[in-house]
């Protein structure tokens, strides 16, 4: 089954404690991205990757890091989380062509206290 | 900066009625258009894609695209309470892989 898998689904952490949210896709997609979703603000792109070792900032990259060492994986790293990073996070992948739809992971609800 | 605009709603319709959801976009090079449905706390799921001017029908859903007016819409016929969700419009330009999303329109279908 084609899918994008994120882990964990829920996470409560404390300010400043480094964390990683994993994302893996099994569709051999070149393009992967991370979004955060907040009430009233919609989906905002954090980072994206066009292929292995190619990443770039989205609209709200501050406080986040990513890496793309393998085609299937695209982890999101919060080196020093702060309460304003409390949000619902989605990983997505697509084939990278203009007509390709995006497939989303199940989401990770992060709370930073 | 590409912008995608949607009314936040909620759009309230009775069961069985036609729900009409609208979306405008600012970038004239936008060429691919997608409608996603998102239930509260869940991930967006694709329901329609459209690439050329005109109408595209899939079951109870019809997507309409007018590139001259930079306008894309989604019609849901025979609306059901299970259609109650937020509908996200997304656009993509040729040569780019990034999807730009609108903030979504909440649809409420009452029994």
PDB file of C-alpha atoms in Angstrom:
ATOM      1  CA  UNK A   1       0.000   0.000   0.000  1.00  0.00           C
ATOM      2  CA  UNK A   2       1.307   3.419  -0.977  1.00  0.00           C
ATOM      3  CA  UNK A   3       1.768   5.497   2.124  1.00  0.00           C
ATOM      4  CA  UNK A   4       3.632   8.188   3.995  1.00  0.00           C
ATOM      5  CA  UNK A   5       4.391   7.235   7.581  1.00  0.00           C
ATOM      6  CA  UNK A   6       5.131   9.725  10.320  1.00  0.00           C
ATOM      7  CA  UNK A   7       6.237   9.000  13.848  1.00  0.00           C
ATOM      8  CA  UNK A   8       5.342   9.734  16.522  1.00  0.00           C
ATOM      9  CA  UNK A   9       1.664  10.637  16.116  1.00  0.00           C
ATOM     10  CA  UNK A  10       1.591  12.542  19.390  1.00  0.00           C
ATOM     11  CA  UNK A  11       4.434  14.104  21.328  1.00  0.00           C
ATOM     12  CA  UNK A  12       4.592  16.251  24.426  1.00  0.00           C
ATOM     13  CA  UNK A  13       8.009  17.653  25.226  1.00  0.00           C
ATOM     14  CA  UNK A  14       9.678  20.398  27.208  1.00  0.00           C
ATOM     15  CA  UNK A  15      11.250  23.571  25.928  1.00  0.00           C
ATOM     16  CA  UNK A  16      14.790  23.050  24.681  1.00  0.00           C
ATOM     17  CA  UNK A  17      14.781  19.271  24.456  1.00  0.00           C
ATOM     18  CA  UNK A  18      15.845  18.206  20.973  1.00  0.00           C
ATOM     19  CA  UNK A  19      13.419  16.036  19.079  1.00  0.00           C
ATOM     20  CA  UNK A  20      13.066  14.373  15.691  1.00  0.00           C
ATOM     21  CA  UNK A  21       9.876  13.542  13.828  1.00  0.00           C
ATOM     22  CA  UNK A  22      10.440  10.842  11.253  1.00  0.00           C
ATOM     23  CA  UNK A  23       8.816  10.599   7.842  1.00  0.00           C
ATOM     24  CA  UNK A  24       9.097   7.735   5.398  1.00  0.00           C
ATOM     25  CA  UNK A  25       7.421   7.090   2.047  1.00  0.00           C
ATOM     26  CA  UNK A  26       7.294   3.900  -0.018  1.00  0.00           C
ATOM     27  CA  UNK A  27       6.373   5.392  -3.395  1.00  0.00           C
ATOM     28  CA  UNK A  28       9.890   6.287  -4.592  1.00  0.00           C
ATOM     29  CA  UNK A  29       8.874   9.949  -4.716  1.00  0.00           C
ATOM     30  CA  UNK A  30      11.538  12.550  -5.400  1.00  0.00           C
ATOM     31  CA  UNK A  31       9.758  15.394  -3.655  1.00  0.00           C
ATOM     32  CA  UNK A  32       9.069  15.515   0.074  1.00  0.00           C
ATOM     33  CA  UNK A  33       8.008  18.364   2.318  1.00  0.00           C
ATOM     34  CA  UNK A  34       7.016  19.308   5.827  1.00  0.00           C
ATOM     35  CA  UNK A  35       4.061  21.489   6.784  1.00  0.00           C
ATOM     36  CA  UNK A  36       2.728  22.824  10.013  1.00  0.00           C
ATOM     37  CA  UNK A  37      -0.923  23.589  10.460  1.00  0.00           C
ATOM     38  CA  UNK A  38      -2.260  26.075  12.968  1.00  0.00           C
ATOM     39  CA  UNK A  39      -5.833  27.320  13.453  1.00  0.00           C
ATOM     40  CA  UNK A  40      -6.606  30.193  11.111  1.00  0.00           C
ATOM     41  CA  UNK A  41      -3.225  29.965   9.371  1.00  0.00           C
ATOM     42  CA  UNK A  42      -3.718  26.925   7.179  1.00  0.00           C
ATOM     43  CA  UNK A  43      -0.918  24.680   5.977  1.00  0.00           C
ATOM     44  CA  UNK A  44       2.438  26.410   5.924  1.00  0.00           C
ATOM     45  CA  UNK A  45       5.468  24.800   4.366  1.00  0.00           C
ATOM     46  CA  UNK A  46       8.520  24.449   6.603  1.00  0.00           C
ATOM     47  CA  UNK A  47      11.089  22.745   4.366  1.00  0.00           C
ATOM     48  CA  UNK A  48      11.071  20.742   1.207  1.00  0.00           C
ATOM     49  CA  UNK A  49      13.410  18.422  -0.642  1.00  0.00           C
ATOM     50  CA  UNK A  50      13.598  17.892  -4.377  1.00  0.00           C
ATOM     51  CA  UNK A  51      15.754  14.767  -4.059  1.00  0.00           C
ATOM     52  CA  UNK A  52      18.485  13.167  -1.971  1.00  0.00           C
ATOM     53  CA  UNK A  53      20.815  15.770  -0.445  1.00  0.00           C
ATOM     54  CA  UNK A  54      18.721  18.619  -1.950  1.00  0.00           C
ATOM     55  CA  UNK A  55      16.697  20.600   0.581  1.00  0.00           C
ATOM     56  CA  UNK A  56      15.382  24.146   0.724  1.00  0.00           C
ATOM     57  CA  UNK A  57      13.466  26.443   3.039  1.00  0.00           C
ATOM     58  CA  UNK A  58       9.752  26.871   2.808  1.00  0.00           C
ATOM     59  CA  UNK A  59       7.732  29.709   4.271  1.00  0.00           C
ATOM     60  CA  UNK A  60       8.400  29.099   7.985  1.00  0.00           C
ATOM     61  CA  UNK A  61      11.803  27.401   8.400  1.00  0.00           C
ATOM     62  CA  UNK A  62      13.007  29.123  11.570  1.00  0.00           C
ATOM     63  CA  UNK A  63      13.694  26.693  14.393  1.00  0.00           C
ATOM     64  CA  UNK A  64      13.649  23.604  12.190  1.00  0.00           C
ATOM     65  CA  UNK A  65      16.194  21.444  10.387  1.00  0.00           C
ATOM     66  CA  UNK A  66      15.806  18.650   7.874  1.00  0.00           C
ATOM     67  CA  UNK A  67      17.994  16.126   6.121  1.00  0.00           C
ATOM     68  CA  UNK A  68      17.518  13.885   3.090  1.00  0.00           C
ATOM     69  CA  UNK A  69      20.150  11.179   3.122  1.00  0.00           C
ATOM     70  CA  UNK A  70      17.900   8.561   1.576  1.00  0.00           C
ATOM     71  CA  UNK A  71      15.127   8.994  -0.935  1.00  0.00           C
ATOM     72  CA  UNK A  72      12.468   7.467   1.290  1.00  0.00           C
ATOM     73  CA  UNK A  73      13.195   9.362   4.526  1.00  0.00           C
ATOM     74  CA  UNK A  74      12.864  13.028   5.406  1.00  0.00           C
ATOM     75  CA  UNK A  75      13.120  13.667   9.156  1.00  0.00           C
ATOM     76  CA  UNK A  76      12.195  16.974  10.760  1.00  0.00           C
ATOM     77  CA  UNK A  77      14.496  18.068  13.572  1.00  0.00           C
ATOM     78  CA  UNK A  78      13.722  20.612  16.266  1.00  0.00           C
ATOM     79  CA  UNK A  79      17.065  21.365  17.925  1.00  0.00           C
ATOM     80  CA  UNK A  80      15.622  23.494  20.726  1.00  0.00           C
ATOM     81  CA  UNK A  81      11.830  23.391  20.665  1.00  0.00           C
ATOM     82  CA  UNK A  82       9.844  26.350  21.961  1.00  0.00           C
ATOM     83  CA  UNK A  83       6.147  26.648  22.850  1.00  0.00           C
ATOM     84  CA  UNK A  84       5.422  28.514  19.605  1.00  0.00           C
ATOM     85  CA  UNK A  85       6.295  25.312  17.753  1.00  0.00           C
ATOM     86  CA  UNK A  86       3.284  23.599  19.290  1.00  0.00           C
ATOM     87  CA  UNK A  87       1.358  22.595  16.188  1.00  0.00           C
ATOM     88  CA  UNK A  88       0.071  19.804  13.971  1.00  0.00           C
ATOM     89  CA  UNK A  89       2.795  18.688  11.564  1.00  0.00           C
ATOM     90  CA  UNK A  90       2.369  16.894   8.259  1.00  0.00           C
ATOM     91  CA  UNK A  91       4.897  15.269   6.005  1.00  0.00           C
ATOM     92  CA  UNK A  92       3.991  14.943   2.331  1.00  0.00           C
ATOM     93  CA  UNK A  93       5.539  13.399  -0.752  1.00  0.00           C
ATOM     94  CA  UNK A  94       4.871  13.593  -4.455  1.00  0.00           C
ATOM     95  CA  UNK A  95       6.351  12.396  -7.713  1.00  0.00           C
ATOM     96  CA  UNK A  96       7.772  15.845  -8.349  1.00  0.00           C
ATOM     97  CA  UNK A  97       6.046  16.587 -11.620  1.00  0.00           C
ATOM     98  CA  UNK A  98       3.765  19.576 -11.967  1.00  0.00           C
ATOM     99  CA  UNK A  99       0.697  17.349 -12.237  1.00  0.00           C
ATOM    100  CA  UNK A 100       1.520  15.133  -9.302  1.00  0.00           C
ATOM    101  CA  UNK A 101      -0.659  15.214  -6.245  1.00  0.00           C
ATOM    102  CA  UNK A 102       0.783  15.249  -2.740  1.00  0.00           C
ATOM    103  CA  UNK A 103       0.304  12.310  -0.382  1.00  0.00           C
ATOM    104  CA  UNK A 104       0.210  13.181   3.289  1.00  0.00           C
ATOM    105  CA  UNK A 105       1.296  11.353   6.384  1.00  0.00           C
ATOM    106  CA  UNK A 106      -1.081  10.890   9.317  1.00  0.00           C
ATOM    107  CA  UNK A 107       0.205  13.951  11.132  1.00  0.00           C
ATOM    108  CA  UNK A 108       2.139  14.546  14.343  1.00  0.00           C
ATOM    109  CA  UNK A 109       0.575  16.621  17.061  1.00  0.00           C
ATOM    110  CA  UNK A 110       3.403  18.272  18.968  1.00  0.00           C
ATOM    111  CA  UNK A 111       3.005  20.101  22.253  1.00  0.00           C
ATOM    112  CA  UNK A 112       5.978  21.993  23.700  1.00  0.00           C
ATOM    113  CA  UNK A 113       5.561  23.042  27.325  1.00  0.00           C
TER     114      UNK A 113
ATOM    115  CA  UNK B   1       4.680  35.172  -3.722  1.00  0.00           C
ATOM    116  CA  UNK B   2       1.873  32.916  -4.839  1.00  0.00           C
ATOM    117  CA  UNK B   3      -1.372  33.415  -2.967  1.00  0.00           C
ATOM    118  CA  UNK B   4      -4.388  31.175  -2.817  1.00  0.00           C
ATOM    119  CA  UNK B   5      -7.522  32.657  -1.326  1.00  0.00           C
ATOM    120  CA  UNK B   6     -10.557  30.876   0.053  1.00  0.00           C
ATOM    121  CA  UNK B   7     -13.450  31.991   2.213  1.00  0.00           C
ATOM    122  CA  UNK B   8     -12.932  30.499   5.647  1.00  0.00           C
ATOM    123  CA  UNK B   9     -16.639  29.807   6.101  1.00  0.00           C
ATOM    124  CA  UNK B  10     -18.307  27.991   7.586  1.00  0.00           C
ATOM    125  CA  UNK B  11     -20.452  27.297   4.582  1.00  0.00           C
ATOM    126  CA  UNK B  12     -23.654  25.713   5.831  1.00  0.00           C
ATOM    127  CA  UNK B  13     -25.890  23.705   3.514  1.00  0.00           C
ATOM    128  CA  UNK B  14     -28.753  21.270   4.180  1.00  0.00           C
ATOM    129  CA  UNK B  15     -28.405  17.611   3.337  1.00  0.00           C
ATOM    130  CA  UNK B  16     -29.083  16.969  -0.334  1.00  0.00           C
ATOM    131  CA  UNK B  17     -28.183  20.474  -1.464  1.00  0.00           C
ATOM    132  CA  UNK B  18     -25.304  21.568  -3.715  1.00  0.00           C
ATOM    133  CA  UNK B  19     -22.285  22.985  -1.898  1.00  0.00           C
ATOM    134  CA  UNK B  20     -20.166  25.433  -3.883  1.00  0.00           C
ATOM    135  CA  UNK B  21     -16.604  26.102  -2.740  1.00  0.00           C
ATOM    136  CA  UNK B  22     -14.502  28.781  -4.364  1.00  0.00           C
ATOM    137  CA  UNK B  23     -10.814  29.544  -4.679  1.00  0.00           C
ATOM    138  CA  UNK B  24      -8.836  32.299  -6.377  1.00  0.00           C
ATOM    139  CA  UNK B  25      -5.113  32.352  -7.033  1.00  0.00           C
ATOM    140  CA  UNK B  26      -2.705  35.128  -7.823  1.00  0.00           C
ATOM    141  CA  UNK B  27       0.034  33.481  -9.904  1.00  0.00           C
ATOM    142  CA  UNK B  28      -0.772  33.301 -13.604  1.00  0.00           C
ATOM    143  CA  UNK B  29       1.743  30.505 -14.158  1.00  0.00           C
ATOM    144  CA  UNK B  30      -0.224  28.216 -11.852  1.00  0.00           C
ATOM    145  CA  UNK B  31      -1.158  25.202 -13.933  1.00  0.00           C
ATOM    146  CA  UNK B  32      -2.200  22.349 -11.654  1.00  0.00           C
ATOM    147  CA  UNK B  33      -5.072  22.639  -9.221  1.00  0.00           C
ATOM    148  CA  UNK B  34      -6.107  20.311  -6.460  1.00  0.00           C
ATOM    149  CA  UNK B  35      -8.919  20.042  -3.959  1.00  0.00           C
ATOM    150  CA  UNK B  36      -8.228  18.278  -0.682  1.00  0.00           C
ATOM    151  CA  UNK B  37     -10.694  17.353   2.030  1.00  0.00           C
ATOM    152  CA  UNK B  38      -9.539  17.431   5.626  1.00  0.00           C
ATOM    153  CA  UNK B  39     -11.465  16.181   8.613  1.00  0.00           C
ATOM    154  CA  UNK B  40     -10.604  17.763  11.935  1.00  0.00           C
ATOM    155  CA  UNK B  41      -7.237  16.510  13.207  1.00  0.00           C
ATOM    156  CA  UNK B  42      -6.723  14.262  10.178  1.00  0.00           C
ATOM    157  CA  UNK B  43      -4.464  14.560   7.168  1.00  0.00           C
ATOM    158  CA  UNK B  44      -5.625  16.128   3.902  1.00  0.00           C
ATOM    159  CA  UNK B  45      -6.833  13.689   1.263  1.00  0.00           C
ATOM    160  CA  UNK B  46      -7.072  14.439  -2.443  1.00  0.00           C
ATOM    161  CA  UNK B  47     -10.568  14.472  -3.904  1.00  0.00           C
ATOM    162  CA  UNK B  48     -10.096  16.240  -7.251  1.00  0.00           C
ATOM    163  CA  UNK B  49      -7.389  17.523  -9.558  1.00  0.00           C
ATOM    164  CA  UNK B  50      -7.873  19.688 -12.636  1.00  0.00           C
ATOM    165  CA  UNK B  51      -5.401  21.024 -15.180  1.00  0.00           C
ATOM    166  CA  UNK B  52      -7.360  22.569 -18.053  1.00  0.00           C
ATOM    167  CA  UNK B  53     -10.182  25.061 -18.322  1.00  0.00           C
ATOM    168  CA  UNK B  54     -13.689  23.735 -17.948  1.00  0.00           C
ATOM    169  CA  UNK B  55     -15.389  21.185 -15.769  1.00  0.00           C
ATOM    170  CA  UNK B  56     -14.208  17.843 -14.471  1.00  0.00           C
ATOM    171  CA  UNK B  57     -16.684  15.515 -12.831  1.00  0.00           C
ATOM    172  CA  UNK B  58     -16.061  12.593 -10.493  1.00  0.00           C
ATOM    173  CA  UNK B  59     -19.127  11.150  -8.844  1.00  0.00           C
ATOM    174  CA  UNK B  60     -20.799  13.842  -6.744  1.00  0.00           C
ATOM    175  CA  UNK B  61     -17.845  16.189  -7.173  1.00  0.00           C
ATOM    176  CA  UNK B  62     -17.255  18.660 -10.009  1.00  0.00           C
ATOM    177  CA  UNK B  63     -14.194  20.849 -10.261  1.00  0.00           C
ATOM    178  CA  UNK B  64     -14.369  23.962 -12.425  1.00  0.00           C
ATOM    179  CA  UNK B  65     -11.364  25.916 -13.666  1.00  0.00           C
ATOM    180  CA  UNK B  66     -11.228  29.330 -15.308  1.00  0.00           C
ATOM    181  CA  UNK B  67      -7.615  30.338 -15.851  1.00  0.00           C
ATOM    182  CA  UNK B  68      -8.502  33.707 -17.363  1.00  0.00           C
ATOM    183  CA  UNK B  69     -10.284  34.666 -14.151  1.00  0.00           C
ATOM    184  CA  UNK B  70      -7.763  32.761 -11.982  1.00  0.00           C
ATOM    185  CA  UNK B  71     -10.601  30.949 -10.343  1.00  0.00           C
ATOM    186  CA  UNK B  72     -11.205  27.327  -9.415  1.00  0.00           C
ATOM    187  CA  UNK B  73     -14.268  25.908  -7.717  1.00  0.00           C
ATOM    188  CA  UNK B  74     -15.567  22.654  -6.309  1.00  0.00           C
ATOM    189  CA  UNK B  75     -19.225  21.657  -6.440  1.00  0.00           C
ATOM    190  CA  UNK B  76     -20.534  18.887  -4.226  1.00  0.00           C
ATOM    191  CA  UNK B  77     -23.913  17.594  -5.298  1.00  0.00           C
ATOM    192  CA  UNK B  78     -26.330  15.815  -2.965  1.00  0.00           C
ATOM    193  CA  UNK B  79     -24.291  16.946   0.038  1.00  0.00           C
ATOM    194  CA  UNK B  80     -24.147  14.516   2.938  1.00  0.00           C
ATOM    195  CA  UNK B  81     -23.355  15.116   6.614  1.00  0.00           C
ATOM    196  CA  UNK B  82     -20.190  13.055   6.040  1.00  0.00           C
ATOM    197  CA  UNK B  83     -19.026  15.787   3.642  1.00  0.00           C
ATOM    198  CA  UNK B  84     -18.690  18.138   6.623  1.00  0.00           C
ATOM    199  CA  UNK B  85     -14.984  18.953   6.625  1.00  0.00           C
ATOM    200  CA  UNK B  86     -12.527  21.642   5.628  1.00  0.00           C
ATOM    201  CA  UNK B  87     -11.776  21.817   1.913  1.00  0.00           C
ATOM    202  CA  UNK B  88      -8.339  22.973   0.876  1.00  0.00           C
ATOM    203  CA  UNK B  89      -7.521  24.416  -2.519  1.00  0.00           C
ATOM    204  CA  UNK B  90      -3.931  23.947  -3.694  1.00  0.00           C
ATOM    205  CA  UNK B  91      -2.092  25.133  -6.789  1.00  0.00           C
ATOM    206  CA  UNK B  92       1.178  24.259  -8.437  1.00  0.00           C
ATOM    207  CA  UNK B  93       3.080  25.941 -11.264  1.00  0.00           C
ATOM    208  CA  UNK B  94       4.689  24.088 -14.148  1.00  0.00           C
ATOM    209  CA  UNK B  95       8.322  23.461 -13.402  1.00  0.00           C
ATOM    210  CA  UNK B  96       7.744  23.625  -9.664  1.00  0.00           C
ATOM    211  CA  UNK B  97       7.016  20.862  -7.224  1.00  0.00           C
ATOM    212  CA  UNK B  98       5.736  23.006  -4.374  1.00  0.00           C
ATOM    213  CA  UNK B  99       2.028  23.095  -3.640  1.00  0.00           C
ATOM    214  CA  UNK B 100       0.639  26.360  -2.334  1.00  0.00           C
ATOM    215  CA  UNK B 101      -2.437  25.874  -0.165  1.00  0.00           C
ATOM    216  CA  UNK B 102      -5.316  28.151   0.670  1.00  0.00           C
ATOM    217  CA  UNK B 103      -6.402  28.309   4.297  1.00  0.00           C
ATOM    218  CA  UNK B 104      -9.442  26.196   3.574  1.00  0.00           C
ATOM    219  CA  UNK B 105     -13.219  26.522   3.704  1.00  0.00           C
ATOM    220  CA  UNK B 106     -15.159  24.726   6.400  1.00  0.00           C
ATOM    221  CA  UNK B 107     -18.286  23.027   5.082  1.00  0.00           C
ATOM    222  CA  UNK B 108     -21.112  22.028   7.407  1.00  0.00           C
ATOM    223  CA  UNK B 109     -23.870  19.810   6.042  1.00  0.00           C
ATOM    224  CA  UNK B 110     -26.872  19.599   8.323  1.00  0.00           C
ATOM    225  CA  UNK B 111     -29.213  16.557   8.324  1.00  0.00           C
TER     226      UNK B 111
END
